[in-house]
Coordinates of N, CA, C and O in Angstrom, one line a residue:
M1 N 0.8 -1.2 0.0 CA 0.0 0.0 0.0 C 0.9 1.2 0.0 O 1.7 1.4 0.9
E2 N 0.7 2.1 -1.0 CA 1.5 3.3 -1.1 C 0.6 4.4 -0.6 O -0.5 4.6 -1.1
L3 N 1.1 5.2 0.4 CA 0.4 6.3 1.0 C 0.5 7.5 0.1 O 1.6 7.8 -0.5
T4 N -0.6 8.3 -0.1 CA -0.6 9.5 -0.8 C -0.1 10.6 0.2 O 0.0 10.4 1.4
S5 N 0.2 11.8 -0.4 CA 0.7 12.9 0.4 C -0.4 13.3 1.4 O -0.1 13.7 2.6
K6 N -1.7 13.3 1.0 CA -2.7 13.6 2.0 C -2.8 12.6 3.1 O -3.1 13.0 4.3
Q7 N -2.7 11.4 2.8 CA -2.7 10.3 3.8 C -1.6 10.5 4.8 O -1.7 10.3 6.0
R8 N -0.4 10.7 4.2 CA 0.8 11.0 5.1 C 0.6 12.2 6.0 O 0.9 12.1 7.2
A9 N 0.0 13.2 5.5 CA -0.3 14.4 6.3 C -1.3 14.1 7.4 O -1.1 14.5 8.6
Q10 N -2.3 13.3 7.1 CA -3.3 12.9 8.1 C -2.6 12.1 9.2 O -2.9 12.3 10.4
L11 N -1.8 11.1 8.8 CA -1.1 10.3 9.8 C -0.1 11.0 10.6 O 0.0 10.8 11.8
R12 N 0.6 12.0 10.0 CA 1.5 12.9 10.8 C 0.7 13.6 11.9 O 1.2 13.7 13.0
G13 N -0.4 14.1 11.5 CA -1.3 14.8 12.5 C -1.7 13.9 13.7 O -1.6 14.3 14.8
L14 N -2.1 12.7 13.3 CA -2.4 11.7 14.4 C -1.2 11.3 15.2 O -1.4 11.0 16.4
A15 N -0.1 11.3 14.7 CA 1.1 10.9 15.4 C 1.7 11.9 16.3 O 2.5 11.6 17.2
N16 N 1.3 13.2 16.2 CA 1.8 14.2 17.0 C 1.8 13.9 18.5 O 2.8 14.2 19.2
D17 N 0.7 13.4 19.0 CA 0.6 13.1 20.4 C 1.1 11.8 20.9 O 1.0 11.5 22.0
L18 N 1.6 11.0 19.9 CA 2.0 9.6 20.3 C 3.4 9.7 21.0 O 4.2 10.5 20.7
Q19 N 3.6 8.8 22.0 CA 4.9 8.6 22.6 C 5.6 7.5 22.0 O 4.9 6.5 21.5
P20 N 6.9 7.5 21.8 CA 7.6 6.4 21.2 C 7.4 5.1 22.1 O 7.5 5.1 23.3
I21 N 7.0 4.0 21.4 CA 6.8 2.8 22.1 C 7.9 1.7 21.7 O 8.0 0.7 22.3
V22 N 8.6 2.0 20.6 CA 9.7 1.1 20.2 C 11.0 1.9 20.3 O 11.1 3.0 19.7
H23 N 11.9 1.4 21.1 CA 13.2 2.1 21.3 C 14.3 1.3 20.7 O 14.5 0.1 21.1
I24 N 15.1 1.9 19.9 CA 16.2 1.2 19.2 C 17.5 1.6 19.8 O 17.9 2.8 19.8
G25 N 18.2 0.7 20.5 CA 19.5 1.0 21.2 C 20.7 0.4 20.5 O 20.7 0.2 19.3
K26 N 21.7 0.2 21.3 CA 23.0 -0.3 20.8 C 22.9 -1.6 20.0 O 23.8 -1.9 19.2
D27 N 21.9 -2.4 20.4 CA 21.8 -3.8 19.7 C 21.2 -3.7 18.3 O 21.1 -4.7 17.6
G28 N 20.7 -2.5 18.0 CA 20.1 -2.3 16.7 C 18.7 -3.0 16.5 O 18.0 -3.1 17.5
I29 N 18.5 -3.4 15.3 CA 17.2 -4.0 15.1 C 17.3 -5.6 15.0 O 17.8 -6.1 14.0
G30 N 16.9 -6.2 16.0 CA 17.0 -7.7 16.1 C 15.6 -8.3 16.0 O 14.6 -7.6 15.9
E31 N 15.6 -9.6 16.2 CA 14.3 -10.3 16.1 C 13.3 -9.9 17.1 O 12.1 -9.8 16.8
N32 N 13.7 -9.7 18.3 CA 12.8 -9.3 19.4 C 12.2 -7.9 19.1 O 11.0 -7.6 19.4
L33 N 13.0 -7.0 18.6 CA 12.5 -5.6 18.4 C 11.5 -5.7 17.2 O 10.5 -5.0 17.3
V34 N 11.8 -6.5 16.2 CA 10.8 -6.6 15.1 C 9.5 -7.2 15.6 O 8.4 -6.7 15.2
K35 N 9.6 -8.2 16.5 CA 8.3 -8.7 17.0 C 7.6 -7.7 17.8 O 6.4 -7.5 17.7
Q36 N 8.3 -6.9 18.6 CA 7.7 -5.8 19.4 C 7.0 -4.8 18.5 O 5.9 -4.4 18.7
A37 N 7.7 -4.4 17.4 CA 7.1 -3.5 16.4 C 5.9 -4.1 15.7 O 4.9 -3.4 15.6
N38 N 6.0 -5.3 15.3 CA 4.8 -6.0 14.7 C 3.6 -6.0 15.6 O 2.5 -5.8 15.2
D39 N 3.8 -6.4 16.9 CA 2.8 -6.4 17.8 C 2.1 -5.1 18.0 O 0.9 -4.9 18.1
A40 N 3.0 -4.0 18.1 CA 2.5 -2.7 18.3 C 1.7 -2.2 17.1 O 0.6 -1.6 17.2
L41 N 2.2 -2.5 15.9 CA 1.5 -2.1 14.7 C 0.1 -2.8 14.6 O -0.9 -2.3 14.1
E42 N 0.1 -4.1 15.0 CA -1.2 -4.8 14.9 C -2.2 -4.3 15.9 O -3.4 -4.2 15.6
A43 N -1.7 -3.8 17.0 CA -2.6 -3.3 18.0 C -3.0 -1.9 17.8 O -4.2 -1.4 18.0
R44 N -2.1 -1.1 17.2 CA -2.3 0.4 17.1 C -2.4 0.9 15.7 O -2.8 2.0 15.5
E45 N -1.8 0.2 14.7 CA -1.7 0.7 13.3 C -0.7 1.8 13.1 O 0.0 1.8 12.1
L46 N -0.5 2.7 14.0 CA 0.4 3.9 13.9 C 1.2 3.9 15.1 O 0.7 4.0 16.2
I47 N 2.6 3.8 14.9 CA 3.5 3.8 16.0 C 4.6 4.8 15.8 O 5.0 5.1 14.7
K48 N 5.1 5.3 16.9 CA 6.3 6.2 16.9 C 7.4 5.4 17.5 O 7.3 4.7 18.6
C49 N 8.6 5.5 16.9 CA 9.8 4.8 17.3 C 10.9 5.8 17.6 O 10.9 6.9 17.0
K50 N 11.8 5.5 18.5 CA 12.9 6.4 18.8 C 14.2 5.6 18.8 O 14.3 4.5 19.3
V51 N 15.2 6.3 18.2 CA 16.6 5.7 18.1 C 17.3 6.4 19.3 O 17.4 7.6 19.4
L52 N 17.8 5.5 20.2 CA 18.5 6.0 21.4 C 20.0 6.5 21.0 O 20.5 6.1 20.0
E53 N 20.6 7.3 21.9 CA 21.9 7.9 21.6 C 23.0 6.8 21.4 O 23.9 7.0 20.7
N54 N 22.8 5.7 22.1 CA 23.9 4.6 22.0 C 23.7 3.7 20.8 O 24.5 2.8 20.6
S55 N 22.8 4.0 19.9 CA 22.6 3.2 18.7 C 23.6 3.5 17.6 O 24.0 4.7 17.5
Q56 N 23.9 2.6 16.8 CA 24.8 2.8 15.7 C 24.0 3.2 14.5 O 24.6 3.6 13.4
L57 N 22.7 3.2 14.5 CA 21.9 3.5 13.4 C 21.4 5.0 13.5 O 21.1 5.5 14.6
T58 N 21.1 5.6 12.4 CA 20.4 6.9 12.3 C 18.9 6.6 12.3 O 18.5 5.4 12.0
A59 N 18.1 7.5 12.5 CA 16.7 7.3 12.5 C 16.2 6.9 11.1 O 15.4 6.1 10.9
R60 N 16.8 7.5 10.1 CA 16.5 7.2 8.7 C 16.8 5.7 8.4 O 16.0 5.0 7.8
E61 N 18.0 5.3 8.8 CA 18.4 3.9 8.6 C 17.5 2.9 9.3 O 17.1 1.9 8.8
A62 N 17.2 3.2 10.6 CA 16.3 2.4 11.4 C 14.9 2.3 10.8 O 14.3 1.3 10.7
C63 N 14.5 3.5 10.3 CA 13.1 3.5 9.7 C 13.1 2.7 8.5 O 12.1 1.9 8.3
D64 N 14.1 2.8 7.6 CA 14.2 2.0 6.4 C 14.1 0.5 6.7 O 13.4 -0.2 6.1
Q65 N 15.0 0.1 7.6 CA 15.1 -1.3 7.9 C 13.8 -1.8 8.6 O 13.3 -2.9 8.2
L66 N 13.3 -1.1 9.6 CA 12.1 -1.6 10.3 C 10.9 -1.6 9.4 O 10.0 -2.5 9.6
S67 N 10.7 -0.6 8.5 CA 9.6 -0.6 7.7 C 9.6 -1.8 6.7 O 8.5 -2.4 6.5
V68 N 10.7 -2.2 6.3 CA 10.8 -3.4 5.4 C 10.5 -4.7 6.2 O 9.7 -5.5 5.8
L69 N 11.1 -4.8 7.4 CA 10.9 -6.0 8.2 C 9.5 -6.2 8.7 O 9.1 -7.3 9.0
T70 N 8.8 -5.1 8.9 CA 7.4 -5.1 9.4 C 6.4 -4.9 8.3 O 5.2 -4.9 8.6
R71 N 6.8 -4.7 7.1 CA 6.0 -4.5 6.0 C 5.0 -3.3 6.3 O 3.8 -3.4 6.1
S72 N 5.6 -2.2 6.8 CA 4.8 -1.0 7.1 C 5.2 0.1 6.3 O 6.3 0.1 5.6
E73 N 4.5 1.2 6.3 CA 4.7 2.4 5.5 C 5.4 3.4 6.4 O 5.0 3.6 7.5
Q74 N 6.4 4.1 5.8 CA 7.1 5.2 6.5 C 6.2 6.4 6.4 O 5.8 6.8 5.3
V75 N 6.0 7.0 7.5 CA 5.1 8.2 7.6 C 6.0 9.5 7.7 O 5.8 10.4 7.0
Q76 N 7.0 9.4 8.6 CA 7.7 10.6 8.9 C 9.0 10.2 9.7 O 9.0 9.3 10.5
V77 N 10.1 11.0 9.4 CA 11.3 10.8 10.2 C 11.7 12.2 10.6 O 11.9 13.1 9.7
I78 N 11.8 12.5 11.9 CA 12.3 13.8 12.4 C 13.3 13.5 13.5 O 12.9 12.9 14.5
G79 N 14.5 14.0 13.4 CA 15.5 13.9 14.4 C 15.8 12.4 14.7 O 16.2 11.6 13.8
T80 N 15.5 12.0 16.0 CA 15.8 10.6 16.4 C 14.5 9.8 16.4 O 14.5 8.6 16.8
K81 N 13.4 10.4 15.9 CA 12.1 9.7 16.0 C 11.6 9.4 14.6 O 11.8 10.2 13.7
F82 N 10.8 8.4 14.4 CA 10.1 8.1 13.2 C 8.8 7.4 13.4 O 8.6 6.9 14.5
V83 N 7.9 7.6 12.4 CA 6.5 7.0 12.6 C 6.3 6.0 11.4 O 6.6 6.3 10.3
L84 N 5.7 4.9 11.8 CA 5.3 3.8 10.9 C 3.8 3.6 11.0 O 3.2 3.7 12.0
Y85 N 3.3 3.1 9.8 CA 1.8 2.8 9.7 C 1.7 1.5 9.0 O 2.3 1.3 8.0
R86 N 0.8 0.7 9.5 CA 0.3 -0.5 8.8 C -1.1 -0.8 9.3 O -1.4 -1.0 10.5
P87 N -2.0 -0.9 8.3 CA -3.4 -1.3 8.7 C -3.4 -2.6 9.4 O -2.7 -3.6 9.0
S88 N -4.2 -2.7 10.4 CA -4.4 -3.9 11.2 C -5.2 -4.9 10.4 O -6.2 -4.5 9.7
H89 N -4.9 -6.2 10.5 CA -5.7 -7.2 9.9 C -6.7 -7.9 10.8 O -7.4 -8.8 10.4
K90 N -6.8 -7.4 12.0 CA -7.8 -7.9 13.0 C -9.2 -7.5 12.5 O -9.5 -6.3 12.3
K91 N -10.0 -8.5 12.4 CA -11.4 -8.3 12.0 C -12.3 -7.6 13.1 O -13.2 -6.8 12.7
D92 N -12.0 -7.8 14.3 CA -12.8 -7.3 15.4 C -12.2 -6.0 15.9 O -12.8 -5.4 16.9
K93 N -11.3 -5.4 15.3 CA -10.7 -4.1 15.7 C -11.7 -3.0 15.4 O -12.0 -2.8 14.2
T94 N -12.1 -2.3 16.4 CA -13.1 -1.2 16.2 C -12.5 0.2 16.1 O -13.2 1.1 15.6
D95 N -11.3 0.4 16.5 CA -10.7 1.7 16.4 C -9.6 1.8 15.3 O -8.6 2.3 15.4
K96 N -10.0 1.3 14.1 CA -9.1 1.4 12.9 C -9.0 2.8 12.5 O -9.9 3.6 12.6
I97 N -7.8 3.1 11.9 CA -7.6 4.4 11.3 C -8.2 4.4 9.9 O -7.9 3.6 9.1
V98 N -9.0 5.4 9.6 CA -9.6 5.5 8.3 C -8.9 6.6 7.6 O -8.9 7.8 8.0
L99 N -8.2 6.3 6.5 CA -7.5 7.3 5.7 C -8.3 8.0 4.7 O -9.2 7.3 4.1
V100 N -8.1 9.2 4.5 CA -8.8 10.0 3.4 C -8.3 9.5 2.1 O -7.1 9.1 1.9
K101 N -9.1 9.6 1.1 CA -8.7 9.2 -0.2 C -8.6 10.4 -1.1 O -9.4 11.4 -1.0
D102 N -7.6 10.5 -1.9 CA -7.4 11.6 -2.8 C -8.5 11.4 -3.9 O -8.6 10.4 -4.5
R103 N -9.1 12.5 -4.2 CA -10.1 12.5 -5.3 C -9.5 13.3 -6.4 O -9.2 14.5 -6.2
K104 N -9.4 12.7 -7.5 CA -8.8 13.4 -8.7 C -9.9 14.2 -9.3 O -11.0 13.7 -9.5
K105 N -9.6 15.4 -9.7 CA -10.6 16.2 -10.4 C -10.8 15.7 -11.8 O -9.8 15.4 -12.5
K106 N -12.0 15.6 -12.2 CA -12.3 15.2 -13.5 C -12.2 16.4 -14.5 O -12.7 17.5 -14.2
T107 N -11.6 16.2 -15.6 CA -11.5 17.2 -16.5 C -12.4 16.9 -17.7 O -12.5 15.8 -18.1
T108 N -13.1 17.9 -18.1 CA -14.0 17.7 -19.2 C -13.3 18.2 -20.5 O -12.6 19.1 -20.6
P109 N -13.6 17.4 -21.6 CA -12.9 17.7 -22.8 C -13.5 19.0 -23.5 O -14.5 19.5 -23.2

């Protein structure tokens, strides 16, 4: 799923109040961290992650790697924090994020 610029803007707005729940430290991105991120994405759909000072990765590198490993979309990278989004596949989830759709203007000939 490729996010449009409007959808990214909507998700950035929703992420403003989020606290980082995935912290990437000196061990980098391992199996346990990927599991933690996958669990968080399944429960919340939109998560904020933080790269700690002792990490060997930049936020951009961590975001690139974690988005591939979790099959999530990159929403934003600012400083040491980044935001990822992945729609939940839980059928009983009632608080799903509904993204706006871009409507293309129709041109008349």
